[in-house]
């Protein structure tokens, strides 16, 4: 009710959510800097949701920065481009963030040669068809740079029988510590505006809203200054609240449309795209180029030279931390923000297209967390009040402890949980609810796959 009243008085927001410390002050003022090349770049074939790309160069091949080195394998797949001019030393297994080994290129950059990027034939939004734009985005290797890693061309493809009238460009960046989108909006507002016509042409949408949280007034001002007179774009400033950047929250706050359970923004005529992804489309497509590096926040209490860096895809985590310097008592490195990111399983993993941040913590922060004891649920309801999609995390937590995973899915909408972590953050009993939900989802998926295999016999 209170949130409905706020909407009436012109404050656009969503119901529930939390206010964790935003911890953005260390890096939000720092301009984007180019990161140097590591001696060896490790570029996995699989960097996104969907099928891994297929290599088109072999061991010993000399490649040029920006050259396509792996092509898409079907619709749910995107190309990969060489992050540096150099030689493919080997193609072998490399660790992914979850510890699994996946194949990738081991590319040794040449130090003496130029690292300039070759441009290809431009694709322009006023002359290319919708299909040509989607194909160009796929071949440019663009995936959701906000961390989701979903192939962007697949997201923009409007299925038969559906239509889209509005685009939301997500510049909310509500995760603590992360400031990459903030700096991109500030420093590359023109690229954001150049990217939007491609999205309009590809989807047929008529209006565009760029969403920015109110802790980035300079970014909102830069975007407004760059607004083209001939495009239907508005910039909306939203209150600071986590998880404001989640698609369901944005669609609800900005357009007052509620996405049904299990549905997508597309079901209510909307497509949401990250602002960094939009800027890359505006930068790459007019130059006929592919994605070979991305902007990443490197920060957290354990990092000495915090900043926003443009880092070649494939740069190993160990090299990044060595270059920026770390405190002696560094304990944990999180890939992404601390709310939705995941702890790195090894320093040998490398930056991929979905990496938004490298946030490192010392023993001071993680030690405190590890020492906190988990107590039984006291039924206080704080998690229920925090959940932005009105699930019952308390009940889900109890069911998870009893391993009643199918009940969680069938009766308590576990699949709608997008793992924002709000419930865990507020729980006074320190119950790791979101971690339990991840385990439950994985177990349920496995059980369903097994049942499907049995049925197919
Ligand atoms: S992690 Fe899931 S259950 Fe918990 S608050 Fe977020 S959406 Fe709700
Ligand atoms: S916040 Fe924690 S203690 Fe309170 S109801 Fe939810 S699970 Fe139980």
Short mmCIF file of C-alpha atoms and ligand atoms in Angstrom, two decimals, residues 377-383 394 427-429 431 433, ligand 2:
data_model
loop_
_atom_site.label_atom_id
_atom_site.label_comp_id
_atom_site.label_asym_id
_atom_site.label_seq_id
_atom_site.Cartn_x
_atom_site.Cartn_y
_atom_site.Cartn_z
CA UNK A 377 14.14 -19.21 12.11
CA UNK A 378 12.28 -17.02 14.62
CA UNK A 379 9.42 -16.32 12.16
CA UNK A 380 10.05 -12.59 12.32
CA UNK A 381 8.90 -12.12 8.71
CA UNK A 382 11.79 -9.78 7.78
CA UNK A 383 12.64 -11.90 4.74
CA UNK A 394 11.04 -18.26 5.49
CA UNK A 427 17.68 -12.43 8.27
CA UNK A 428 18.52 -11.86 11.97
CA UNK A 429 19.13 -15.61 12.38
CA UNK A 431 20.24 -18.24 7.68
CA UNK A 433 18.59 -18.54 2.50
S1 LIG B 2 14.21 -13.36 8.27
FE1 LIG B 2 15.16 -15.27 8.94
S2 LIG B 2 14.38 -15.56 11.01
FE2 LIG B 2 13.06 -14.01 10.06
S3 LIG B 2 11.35 -15.24 9.17
FE3 LIG B 2 12.89 -15.01 7.57
S4 LIG B 2 14.14 -16.90 7.75
FE4 LIG B 2 13.00 -16.68 9.66
#
